[in-house]
XYZ file of C-alpha atoms in Angstrom:
782
model
C 120.468 107.695 131.571
C 119.641 104.270 130.081
C 116.882 103.786 127.535
C 114.802 102.053 130.190
C 115.418 105.043 132.459
C 114.166 107.263 129.647
C 111.169 104.999 129.274
C 110.256 105.244 132.961
C 110.595 109.021 132.814
C 108.366 109.277 129.732
C 105.685 107.022 131.144
C 105.720 108.941 134.447
C 105.209 112.220 132.567
C 102.361 110.726 130.586
C 100.674 109.287 133.664
C 100.979 112.565 135.507
C 99.463 114.377 132.549
C 96.557 111.955 132.507
C 95.679 112.933 136.071
C 95.177 116.609 135.251
C 91.891 117.838 136.713
C 89.046 118.208 134.251
C 87.736 121.762 133.933
C 84.396 120.929 132.322
C 81.867 118.112 131.977
C 82.689 115.294 129.587
C 81.738 115.422 125.982
C 79.936 112.549 124.381
C 82.893 110.364 123.436
C 86.684 110.482 123.777
C 88.531 108.538 121.106
C 91.655 109.232 119.165
C 89.986 108.211 115.944
C 86.617 107.373 114.585
C 85.837 104.600 112.178
C 86.613 105.062 108.513
C 83.344 103.355 107.700
C 80.529 105.408 106.253
C 78.124 106.951 108.785
C 75.161 108.500 106.971
C 77.442 108.918 103.975
C 80.256 110.607 105.963
C 83.706 108.969 106.175
C 85.728 110.139 109.180
C 89.545 110.120 109.153
C 92.377 111.640 111.227
C 94.796 112.638 108.486
C 95.319 116.054 110.176
C 95.573 114.493 113.661
C 91.934 115.326 114.420
C 88.618 113.790 113.440
C 87.304 115.202 110.165
C 85.125 114.224 107.276
C 87.247 112.730 104.490
C 85.627 115.217 102.125
C 86.731 118.193 104.235
C 90.412 117.222 104.456
C 92.662 119.092 101.963
C 94.957 116.064 101.742
C 95.043 113.173 99.273
C 94.098 110.291 101.575
C 92.570 106.858 101.022
C 90.802 105.190 103.959
C 89.982 101.490 104.339
C 87.695 100.342 107.117
C 88.160 97.017 108.869
C 84.934 95.791 107.275
C 86.158 96.660 103.781
C 89.450 94.864 104.374
C 87.612 91.789 105.681
C 85.370 91.698 102.611
C 88.449 91.840 100.387
C 90.225 89.085 102.324
C 93.239 91.370 102.775
C 96.093 89.626 104.611
C 98.546 92.461 105.257
C 99.168 96.104 104.395
C 101.062 95.333 101.185
C 97.725 94.546 99.489
C 96.710 98.189 99.832
C 99.384 99.117 97.299
C 97.344 97.390 94.583
C 94.276 99.593 95.132
C 95.797 102.949 96.129
C 97.006 105.302 93.361
C 100.739 105.985 92.999
C 101.582 103.687 95.919
C 103.950 100.715 96.249
C 103.884 98.542 99.385
C 105.846 95.269 99.169
C 107.712 92.801 101.308
C 111.432 93.325 100.822
C 113.555 90.787 99.032
C 114.645 88.190 101.591
C 111.836 88.241 104.171
C 108.091 88.297 104.697
C 108.162 91.107 107.233
C 110.503 93.918 106.088
C 108.615 96.620 104.197
C 109.504 98.479 101.013
C 107.242 101.521 100.657
C 107.042 104.209 97.960
C 104.408 106.906 97.494
C 104.503 109.363 94.581
C 108.036 108.325 93.676
C 109.562 108.684 97.137
C 110.610 105.785 99.348
C 113.423 103.456 100.342
C 114.145 99.758 99.826
C 117.505 99.377 101.613
C 116.874 98.022 105.141
C 120.322 98.435 106.723
C 120.975 100.885 109.530
C 121.938 104.368 108.424
C 119.210 104.684 105.804
C 115.819 106.170 106.587
C 112.395 105.368 105.224
C 110.645 107.777 102.883
C 107.145 106.680 103.891
C 106.186 106.781 107.568
C 104.407 103.731 109.035
C 102.297 104.367 112.139
C 100.773 101.807 114.484
C 98.161 103.541 116.647
C 99.978 106.858 116.056
C 103.357 105.373 117.022
C 105.980 105.898 114.307
C 107.864 102.690 113.382
C 111.427 103.889 112.932
C 112.740 100.908 110.945
C 111.293 98.836 108.052
C 111.954 95.486 109.759
C 108.703 93.916 111.031
C 106.697 96.713 109.358
C 104.661 94.425 107.069
C 101.711 94.500 109.472
C 99.228 91.646 109.246
C 95.607 92.750 109.148
C 93.597 91.622 112.148
C 91.727 93.500 114.886
C 91.937 96.635 112.714
C 89.630 99.640 112.863
C 90.932 101.273 109.714
C 94.024 101.992 107.647
C 94.694 105.384 106.086
C 97.161 106.039 103.269
C 98.249 109.696 103.113
C 99.943 110.730 99.857
C 102.436 113.569 99.594
C 104.786 115.044 102.235
C 103.398 114.976 105.777
C 106.384 116.681 107.405
C 104.442 119.194 109.485
C 102.067 116.905 111.373
C 103.940 113.610 111.130
C 107.578 114.669 110.989
C 110.791 113.444 109.424
C 110.789 110.561 106.965
C 107.213 111.100 105.792
C 108.582 112.825 102.706
C 106.540 110.559 100.404
C 103.546 110.048 102.651
C 102.331 108.000 105.589
C 100.410 104.804 106.299
C 98.335 104.789 109.514
C 97.279 101.444 110.998
C 94.636 101.924 113.683
C 93.477 99.064 115.896
C 89.981 98.796 117.380
C 89.020 100.316 120.702
C 87.621 97.761 123.154
C 83.803 97.554 123.338
C 81.926 98.236 126.576
C 80.423 94.739 126.786
C 81.995 91.290 126.739
C 83.043 90.228 123.241
C 84.558 87.074 121.791
C 85.386 86.590 118.122
C 87.029 83.605 116.466
C 88.263 83.696 112.866
C 89.677 80.748 110.954
C 91.083 80.432 107.444
C 92.044 77.460 105.274
C 93.279 77.617 101.722
C 95.662 76.555 99.009
C 99.358 76.039 99.763
C 98.315 74.525 103.114
C 97.161 77.884 104.418
C 95.794 77.534 107.973
C 95.213 80.595 110.105
C 93.326 81.425 113.271
C 92.661 84.635 115.187
C 90.943 84.781 118.574
C 89.880 88.179 119.934
C 88.353 88.572 123.402
C 87.583 91.560 125.612
C 85.444 92.427 128.574
C 84.812 95.030 131.304
C 86.447 94.795 134.710
C 84.353 97.698 135.971
C 82.346 100.574 134.548
C 85.617 102.388 133.800
C 88.090 99.610 132.953
C 88.205 97.123 130.076
C 90.794 94.550 129.046
C 91.165 92.606 125.840
C 93.477 91.077 123.330
C 93.980 89.026 120.206
C 96.109 85.970 119.447
C 96.912 85.141 115.835
C 98.451 82.093 114.239
C 99.285 82.745 110.569
C 100.616 79.786 108.629
C 101.052 78.845 104.982
C 103.203 76.437 103.035
C 105.719 77.626 100.496
C 104.976 78.649 96.933
C 108.141 76.829 95.923
C 111.123 74.941 97.333
C 114.760 75.442 98.147
C 116.097 72.420 96.288
C 119.471 72.542 98.054
C 118.294 72.838 101.656
C 115.125 70.780 101.205
C 112.901 73.450 102.779
C 109.928 75.405 101.509
C 110.444 78.788 99.843
C 108.009 81.707 100.365
C 106.256 80.013 103.302
C 104.709 81.815 106.293
C 105.076 80.827 109.956
C 103.939 83.613 112.271
C 102.639 83.914 115.821
C 101.324 87.330 116.822
C 99.316 88.918 119.573
C 98.005 92.214 120.919
C 96.659 93.120 124.345
C 95.265 96.330 125.750
C 93.958 97.878 128.945
C 91.567 100.812 128.614
C 90.427 103.184 131.323
C 87.613 105.635 130.676
C 86.512 106.692 127.238
C 83.021 106.625 125.782
C 81.017 108.781 128.256
C 84.114 109.784 130.236
C 86.334 112.836 129.602
C 89.508 110.787 129.590
C 90.692 107.673 127.801
C 93.900 105.880 128.816
C 94.839 103.037 126.500
C 97.844 100.878 127.408
C 98.672 98.373 124.705
C 101.289 95.830 123.804
C 101.978 93.750 120.720
C 104.250 90.827 119.877
C 105.136 89.125 116.586
C 107.361 86.097 116.009
C 108.075 85.206 112.381
C 109.832 81.858 111.910
C 109.245 81.683 108.170
C 112.055 80.255 106.058
C 114.348 82.699 104.265
C 112.968 83.785 100.921
C 115.419 82.788 98.220
C 115.578 84.508 94.857
C 115.088 82.920 91.453
C 118.146 83.101 89.195
C 117.441 84.644 85.812
C 120.685 83.497 84.163
C 122.650 80.216 84.300
C 125.591 79.976 86.695
C 128.660 81.456 84.995
C 131.102 79.013 86.636
C 128.926 76.016 87.510
C 126.673 76.145 84.480
C 123.647 75.590 86.728
C 120.563 76.057 84.547
C 117.683 78.403 85.279
C 114.994 76.635 87.310
C 111.566 76.160 85.726
C 109.554 77.349 88.740
C 110.106 81.029 89.606
C 109.379 80.264 93.283
C 112.193 77.690 93.514
C 115.729 78.518 94.572
C 119.070 76.747 95.148
C 120.803 78.892 97.773
C 122.632 76.925 100.471
C 123.003 79.643 103.117
C 120.845 78.905 106.174
C 122.909 80.329 109.019
C 121.803 82.252 110.958
C 118.373 80.642 111.053
C 115.793 83.066 109.686
C 113.916 84.667 112.581
C 112.111 87.949 113.171
C 110.887 88.999 116.611
C 109.169 92.332 117.223
C 107.396 93.696 120.267
C 106.420 96.956 121.881
C 104.295 98.741 124.439
C 102.459 102.035 124.144
C 100.268 104.314 126.197
C 97.833 106.633 124.430
C 96.041 109.210 126.570
C 93.261 111.520 125.450
C 91.838 114.021 127.940
C 89.228 116.703 127.340
C 90.342 119.623 129.469
C 87.474 121.899 128.424
C 84.789 121.885 125.763
C 87.363 123.402 123.406
C 90.694 121.999 124.620
C 91.950 118.410 124.347
C 95.262 116.979 125.518
C 96.906 113.888 124.024
C 99.981 111.911 124.977
C 101.509 109.060 122.965
C 104.305 107.143 124.723
C 105.948 104.082 123.209
C 108.867 101.710 123.359
C 109.566 99.162 120.635
C 112.210 96.619 119.736
C 112.774 94.164 116.913
C 115.507 91.621 116.163
C 115.992 89.911 112.822
C 118.347 87.195 111.670
C 118.454 86.686 107.924
C 120.623 84.455 105.690
C 120.648 86.243 102.327
C 121.999 84.116 99.482
C 122.415 86.706 96.731
C 123.683 84.299 94.071
C 120.943 81.713 94.860
C 123.324 78.794 94.251
C 124.958 76.197 96.556
C 128.409 77.784 96.174
C 129.411 80.542 98.597
C 129.720 82.963 95.703
C 127.916 85.985 97.197
C 126.375 85.081 100.552
C 125.325 87.575 103.212
C 124.332 86.372 106.698
C 122.868 89.404 108.497
C 121.589 90.518 111.893
C 119.370 93.563 112.494
C 118.638 94.900 115.987
C 116.448 97.969 116.403
C 115.109 99.742 119.463
C 113.197 102.974 119.849
C 111.663 105.142 122.549
C 109.262 107.914 121.582
C 107.067 110.503 123.263
C 104.573 112.864 121.700
C 102.388 115.512 123.315
C 99.540 117.271 121.522
C 97.254 120.093 122.605
C 94.185 120.502 120.373
C 91.860 123.487 120.324
C 88.488 123.630 118.589
C 86.067 126.494 119.062
C 83.936 128.137 116.412
C 85.938 128.974 113.302
C 89.312 127.948 114.801
C 90.858 124.481 114.944
C 94.442 124.365 116.152
C 97.089 121.883 117.268
C 100.362 122.382 119.113
C 102.729 119.457 119.596
C 106.080 118.160 120.779
C 107.832 114.971 119.618
C 110.892 113.090 120.869
C 112.542 109.957 119.437
C 115.564 108.068 120.741
C 116.363 105.166 118.416
C 119.148 102.654 117.897
C 119.677 100.599 114.732
C 122.450 98.002 114.759
C 123.379 95.895 111.732
C 125.997 93.149 111.357
C 126.641 91.227 108.175
C 129.238 89.227 106.285
C 129.784 89.501 102.562
C 131.256 86.119 101.675
C 133.034 85.693 98.338
C 134.649 82.318 98.926
C 134.837 81.375 95.237
C 136.733 84.534 94.369
C 139.700 84.776 96.701
C 140.676 82.181 99.353
C 137.408 82.309 101.274
C 137.335 86.112 101.429
C 134.820 87.793 103.750
C 134.116 91.479 104.318
C 132.452 91.904 107.732
C 130.518 95.065 108.596
C 129.166 96.234 111.914
C 127.178 99.459 111.789
C 125.562 100.935 114.905
C 123.582 104.050 114.071
C 121.760 106.054 116.747
C 119.161 108.732 116.175
C 117.947 111.408 118.560
C 115.237 113.750 117.348
C 113.269 116.603 118.880
C 110.503 118.493 117.131
C 107.916 121.136 117.886
C 105.002 121.621 115.539
C 101.787 123.528 115.147
C 98.865 123.749 112.785
C 95.854 126.051 112.728
C 92.786 126.133 110.504
C 90.618 129.250 110.372
C 87.190 129.220 108.743
C 86.678 132.713 107.358
C 83.186 131.731 106.300
C 81.278 128.481 105.899
C 82.867 128.288 102.456
C 86.486 129.469 102.831
C 89.139 127.998 105.152
C 92.858 128.642 105.486
C 95.254 126.218 107.197
C 98.834 127.069 108.151
C 101.336 124.851 109.900
C 104.989 124.306 110.548
C 107.408 121.918 112.230
C 110.958 122.523 113.423
C 113.106 119.397 113.805
C 116.480 118.889 115.481
C 118.034 115.641 114.275
C 121.305 114.035 115.404
C 122.738 110.861 113.837
C 125.664 109.068 115.471
C 127.474 106.166 113.823
C 130.006 103.556 114.879
C 131.057 101.634 111.764
C 133.617 98.833 111.594
C 134.552 96.950 108.449
C 137.113 94.130 108.692
C 138.249 91.658 106.042
C 138.808 87.948 106.770
C 140.416 85.119 104.825
C 139.640 81.426 105.017
C 136.055 81.722 106.169
C 133.382 83.913 107.628
C 133.663 86.314 110.538
C 133.541 85.073 114.165
C 130.215 86.905 114.658
C 128.560 84.318 112.420
C 130.614 81.355 113.657
C 133.152 81.581 110.860
C 136.782 80.464 111.024
C 138.161 83.389 109.030
C 141.415 85.059 110.019
C 141.635 88.888 110.031
C 143.316 90.142 106.888
C 145.016 93.498 107.288
C 143.630 96.322 109.351
C 140.033 97.537 109.284
C 139.037 99.162 106.011
C 136.578 101.274 108.017
C 136.850 102.101 111.705
C 134.761 105.190 112.209
C 132.913 106.954 115.007
C 131.202 110.229 114.326
C 128.003 112.207 114.348
C 126.148 114.803 112.330
C 123.432 117.256 113.340
C 120.668 118.450 111.062
C 117.947 121.075 111.529
C 114.943 121.653 109.340
C 111.768 123.698 109.261
C 108.948 122.112 107.244
C 105.896 124.308 106.579
C 102.509 123.572 105.088
C 99.593 125.697 103.917
C 96.228 124.985 102.326
C 93.252 127.009 101.154
C 89.838 125.367 100.854
C 86.729 126.628 99.108
C 83.387 124.866 99.582
C 80.807 126.343 97.203
C 78.292 124.003 98.870
C 78.705 121.534 101.761
C 78.990 118.716 99.214
C 81.967 120.149 97.306
C 85.496 121.051 98.396
C 88.106 122.660 96.145
C 91.543 123.063 97.702
C 95.117 124.093 96.977
C 98.010 123.168 99.235
C 101.748 123.427 99.694
C 103.750 121.108 101.913
C 107.374 120.303 102.559
C 109.029 117.185 103.881
C 112.523 115.939 104.555
C 114.303 112.664 105.153
C 117.192 112.628 107.596
C 120.814 112.487 106.568
C 123.253 109.935 107.938
C 126.190 107.634 107.280
C 126.611 104.830 104.760
C 127.192 101.651 106.786
C 128.709 99.873 103.788
C 131.175 102.600 102.894
C 134.883 101.825 102.852
C 136.770 104.434 104.845
C 140.224 103.741 103.347
C 138.838 104.750 99.939
C 138.026 108.231 101.212
C 139.647 111.079 99.244
C 141.326 114.089 100.824
C 138.130 116.119 101.099
C 139.526 119.025 103.143
C 142.663 119.459 101.037
C 145.116 119.294 103.944
C 147.148 116.486 102.373
C 146.515 114.222 105.370
C 144.136 111.265 105.553
C 142.093 111.931 108.706
C 138.761 111.258 110.401
C 137.166 114.273 108.761
C 137.905 112.811 105.341
C 136.227 109.553 106.352
C 133.245 111.368 107.872
C 132.730 113.401 104.714
C 133.073 110.316 102.523
C 130.613 108.173 104.507
C 128.008 110.831 105.300
C 125.142 112.047 103.167
C 122.831 115.023 103.538
C 119.072 115.064 104.171
C 116.825 115.104 101.160
C 113.786 117.334 100.852
C 110.708 117.796 98.710
C 108.452 120.771 98.036
C 105.005 119.629 96.979
C 102.149 121.597 95.429
C 98.698 120.121 95.114
C 95.275 121.160 93.878
C 92.269 118.997 94.408
C 88.519 118.515 94.359
C 86.408 116.336 96.614
C 82.713 116.113 95.938
C 79.542 114.236 96.689
C 77.165 114.146 93.733
C 73.797 112.636 92.841
C 72.479 112.800 96.410
C 75.522 110.972 97.705
C 75.469 108.191 95.119
C 78.746 109.397 93.583
C 81.801 110.517 95.572
C 84.883 111.791 93.748
C 88.361 112.788 94.877
C 90.611 114.317 92.212
C 94.106 115.635 92.897
C 96.887 117.059 90.763
C 100.387 117.456 92.205
C 103.859 118.725 91.426
C 106.917 117.920 93.566
C 110.428 119.335 93.484
C 112.718 116.684 94.976
C 116.260 117.784 95.907
C 119.402 116.149 97.336
C 117.927 112.744 96.518
C 119.654 109.982 98.498
C 120.574 106.996 96.324
C 121.922 104.140 98.465
C 123.369 101.234 96.549
C 125.682 98.265 96.752
C 128.236 97.777 94.017
C 131.303 95.764 93.188
C 134.433 97.637 94.241
C 138.124 97.197 94.960
C 139.649 97.382 98.445
C 143.374 96.799 98.762
C 143.469 95.045 95.409
C 140.595 92.647 96.262
C 137.246 92.719 94.471
C 134.518 93.056 97.070
C 131.207 94.689 97.938
C 130.906 98.380 98.850
C 128.241 100.917 99.624
C 127.954 104.002 97.484
C 125.515 106.668 98.656
C 125.131 110.028 97.005
C 122.770 112.968 97.171
C 122.336 112.411 93.462
C 120.826 115.748 92.643
C 117.358 116.699 91.607
C 114.127 115.064 90.466
C 110.704 116.358 89.492
C 107.383 114.591 89.841
C 103.965 115.593 88.623
C 100.792 113.650 88.248
C 97.099 113.192 88.866
C 95.039 110.882 91.068
C 91.363 110.047 90.786
C 89.286 108.060 93.258
C 85.631 107.238 92.727
C 83.079 105.609 95.034
C 79.678 105.201 93.403
C 76.407 103.503 94.165
C 75.214 102.322 90.754
C 71.846 100.886 91.696
C 69.613 99.969 94.623
C 66.570 97.687 94.898
C 66.953 96.759 91.220
C 66.892 92.968 91.398
C 65.292 92.575 94.808
C 64.416 94.776 97.736
C 67.477 95.762 99.732
C 70.153 94.935 97.164
C 72.783 97.352 95.830
C 75.465 97.549 93.160
C 78.524 99.728 93.698
C 81.827 100.587 92.066
C 85.023 101.795 93.735
C 87.875 102.835 91.470
C 91.226 104.594 91.487
C 93.546 105.909 88.799
C 97.028 107.301 89.273
C 99.456 108.832 86.819
C 102.928 110.122 87.660
C 105.645 111.575 85.468
C 108.792 111.023 87.535
C 112.201 111.898 86.181
C 115.626 112.900 87.320
C 116.762 116.352 86.247
C 120.250 115.871 87.628
C 121.973 112.646 88.676
C 125.675 113.033 89.347
C 127.832 109.918 89.554
C 131.586 109.422 89.532
C 132.825 107.843 86.303
C 136.553 107.350 86.052
C 137.113 110.023 88.678
C 134.993 112.562 86.782
C 131.594 113.729 88.142
C 129.118 112.990 85.355
C 125.446 113.811 84.994
C 123.681 110.616 83.886
C 120.090 111.769 84.512
C 119.050 110.881 80.956
C 119.870 107.240 81.673
C 118.313 106.870 85.133
C 114.749 106.049 86.219
C 112.857 106.564 89.467
C 112.578 103.161 91.082
C 109.419 101.428 92.296
C 107.237 104.082 90.652
C 105.074 102.847 87.776
C 103.774 105.594 85.500
C 100.200 104.271 85.719
C 98.333 102.593 88.572
C 94.654 101.719 88.443
C 92.094 99.570 90.178
C 88.368 98.941 90.020
C 86.093 96.992 92.370
C 82.571 96.037 91.340
C 80.498 94.873 94.305
C 76.974 93.550 94.685
C 75.216 92.958 98.002
C 71.786 91.456 98.522
C 69.682 90.059 101.341
C 69.709 86.260 101.520
C 67.409 84.869 104.171
C 67.908 87.057 107.224
C 71.543 87.766 106.329
C 73.464 89.540 103.575
C 75.500 88.227 100.647
C 78.446 90.234 99.264
C 80.020 89.537 95.877
C 83.000 91.637 94.864
C 85.658 91.501 92.200
C 88.731 93.723 91.797
C 90.990 94.297 88.816
C 94.221 96.235 89.462
C 96.917 97.358 87.041
C 100.463 98.659 87.338
C 102.535 99.780 84.346
C 106.242 99.066 83.911
C 108.223 99.259 87.166
C 111.991 99.799 87.470
C 113.491 98.009 90.469
C 116.499 100.337 90.657
C 117.596 103.651 89.168
C 119.605 101.873 86.457
C 117.156 100.127 84.077
C 117.631 96.374 83.918
C 115.622 94.362 81.374
C 116.037 91.190 83.425
C 114.401 92.322 86.675
C 112.311 95.352 85.660
C 108.655 94.347 85.547
C 106.492 95.165 82.537
C 102.918 96.280 83.061
C 100.555 93.674 84.481
C 97.072 93.226 85.953
C 95.834 91.224 88.941
C 92.315 89.894 89.376
C 90.809 89.169 92.803
C 87.297 88.142 93.862
C 85.365 87.574 97.089
C 82.057 85.982 98.092
C 81.013 86.658 101.703
C 77.818 85.755 103.570
C 77.074 87.517 106.861
C 74.392 86.188 109.209
C 71.874 88.403 111.020
C 73.383 90.718 113.667
C 76.802 89.736 112.254
C 76.908 86.735 114.591
C 78.827 84.723 112.021
C 80.134 85.032 108.487
C 81.832 82.895 105.894
C 83.807 84.110 102.920
C 85.470 82.586 99.867
C 88.341 84.655 98.466
C 90.529 84.362 95.393
C 93.744 86.313 94.843
C 95.623 86.679 91.552
C 93.082 84.428 89.858
C 94.917 84.420 86.525
C 98.088 83.230 88.318
C 100.154 86.081 86.906
C 103.915 85.890 87.462
C 105.333 89.319 88.312
C 108.625 90.526 89.768
C 108.564 92.716 92.879
C 112.325 93.084 93.526
C 115.698 91.588 92.746
C 119.478 91.544 93.040
C 121.901 92.496 90.289
C 125.710 92.336 90.284
C 126.596 92.187 86.618
C 128.791 94.459 84.529
C 126.989 97.479 83.132
C 128.032 100.624 81.302
C 128.600 103.265 84.024
C 126.849 105.936 81.992
C 123.988 104.260 80.166
C 123.539 101.253 82.462
C 123.495 98.919 79.443
C 124.375 95.381 80.559
C 127.545 93.992 79.032
C 127.534 90.430 77.682
C 130.288 87.874 77.218
C 131.014 85.532 74.323
C 128.180 83.276 75.471
C 125.703 86.128 75.138
C 125.067 86.232 78.903
C 125.744 89.085 81.349
C 129.243 89.246 82.794
C 129.599 88.837 86.560
C 130.699 91.975 88.420
C 131.158 90.207 91.757
C 131.760 86.519 92.374
C 132.247 83.881 89.721
C 128.652 82.839 89.088
C 127.036 86.177 88.281
C 124.208 87.452 90.486
C 120.988 88.324 88.701
C 117.981 87.073 90.627
C 114.362 88.072 91.153
C 111.612 87.817 93.759
C 107.997 87.397 92.756
C 104.582 88.399 94.008
C 102.196 85.775 95.336
C 100.695 83.294 92.840
C 96.997 82.316 92.697
C 95.563 81.690 96.154
C 92.086 80.478 97.111
C 91.007 80.472 100.749
C 87.910 80.154 102.921
C 87.460 82.314 106.020
C 84.862 81.825 108.737
C 84.144 84.145 111.671
C 81.982 83.555 114.757
C 81.060 86.261 117.280
C 79.801 85.534 120.786
């Protein structure tokens, strides 16, 4: 059956389920999630797939309401990484829209098919299977939750580090029109229009259209185009039936994003080894000449979320979704005009998912039983062009990786008394990965897929079709003690896993005789290209409390994680048939251990102290993590060698901290908000092998906002400043220079510069976080 056939079948099942007869009168309100905003001091989240007070949840979770994000002037979800402990959320190297996410040391920054994320991203409870188009812009948002630690039981595979939940707003009952506009430095000009209205007492329709535009922070001096610009059109639309005073809510939604931003080119950190091209003065400038294919990202999807209250105690949910995204990306690794290490790439992803949940809540028992299905396809094509090395040599790779996953899961919480609760849960997952990988060398130009004139050189170095099946049970347990309703002390255990797969960059002809039969066969190639799932066992103790009559709220967590079979994907210089080229090397490197602490504070410092109705508050976070490899096996000269003492956990700073001081006061009939945030991240390693050129030392960012809101929130205007000290900081990079295979120390030539490991120029380039930005945002509601 085709994917569209699957889709029709899933939607028919969901629709049929929505028509189940109701066995009892409606409860007050049917919604999948409540606002994360404070309601009489209570913050409601859905970290355990049901509505609960943030204080009652035995999970380390940070919640941001739409109002809080608006006050901060937050543009997309990557900004949450600055104010959430032990969390990294960044746009990946060559684009604005591909996400790199790490939580508590676990994540993934390689976007090619075959590799799985370590942090799950959810859009209205729909899991986004690939990182492309996962940098979600913030508009029309109800709240965003960041869950830290493995979420394998309730959220499934690939939430081994945690999960980020993006929840859009439910449509209001009455007609609503909101217009938001933004202008700022670097020619920033943005507009969002949101409109909704009732068709009848039961049916509402609505949607948002967003135009997000900004000039570049720098220039590509070779192509004459802007670098780090933004050119995005996006929209969402939804149809809602029922909800509010009805026992059933059907929400059918669709979203579309088109990103025509220019490719993001890296900044070279060393002069060209062959050309002598000097290092550019501006870190946002680049010289790369590759601009084919034209950079383009298109992502779209539809979903149907159904919530039905079957009885006072029993609720049924269905989440059906289909999504697709296509990306074209010219990646100029060497960042020079020469075709020294150029990678034109295409990514095509499609997924179909269905989830059913049955929730029970009566007296001391809260339980959930669920089923999940995912059918996903990830196709990647790319050239690796090394024209300066060997007669216009190109290594072309086509990797089509399919995933089919089934899971059943359950979770039950029993309140022994008003003070003591025990939660137990488990998930069993069946996971199948199928791969079709072709790697073909060309001489005299690029591959025909990218319009090149290259001629095939020899036979394929990889021509593989195969599959692997994985099964995993992931349990969780937590014990909570509430000495009073304002205090919660908990201890928990959870397990997560990230799926295994096949390395799309691997070179099959380099496979050893793994089965010892003396014959080079498909099983040797399958063993060489495949890697096992990785897993983590996490232990956490925590305290959540409300003190001083609600003026001080604290969340403190300590955790320990045992991380095994760690997948380390990488791209290195290698030799295929006597030619220096570019290969993938993936290993289940061994074992790592993480432990740390996280503190979050939300305090009301003063009220009515300067004038009646004013308030001063402080929101802060502090994260510490000790992350280290205990075993890291790599092949050095044909000998397996443990190099754990010389490896670091990437994208995981030891310290993260942030503090926001905010003051609000009545002005006329409206309210004035003044807030300032200082965030800090200690030294960050971009890869497992330390590199003094691209690793970022500790740094701080300073933001500030001034927002006036008119009576009844009819209009507002805000002035926002980001990175006010204009700090330059590296977020990622590329490195293909010679390094000691054991220690990782970078070798230098007679000129004192690193020696190129691939190509003639030497690739050592960096990408930077946004510079200082000032912008003005106005909103009008009708």
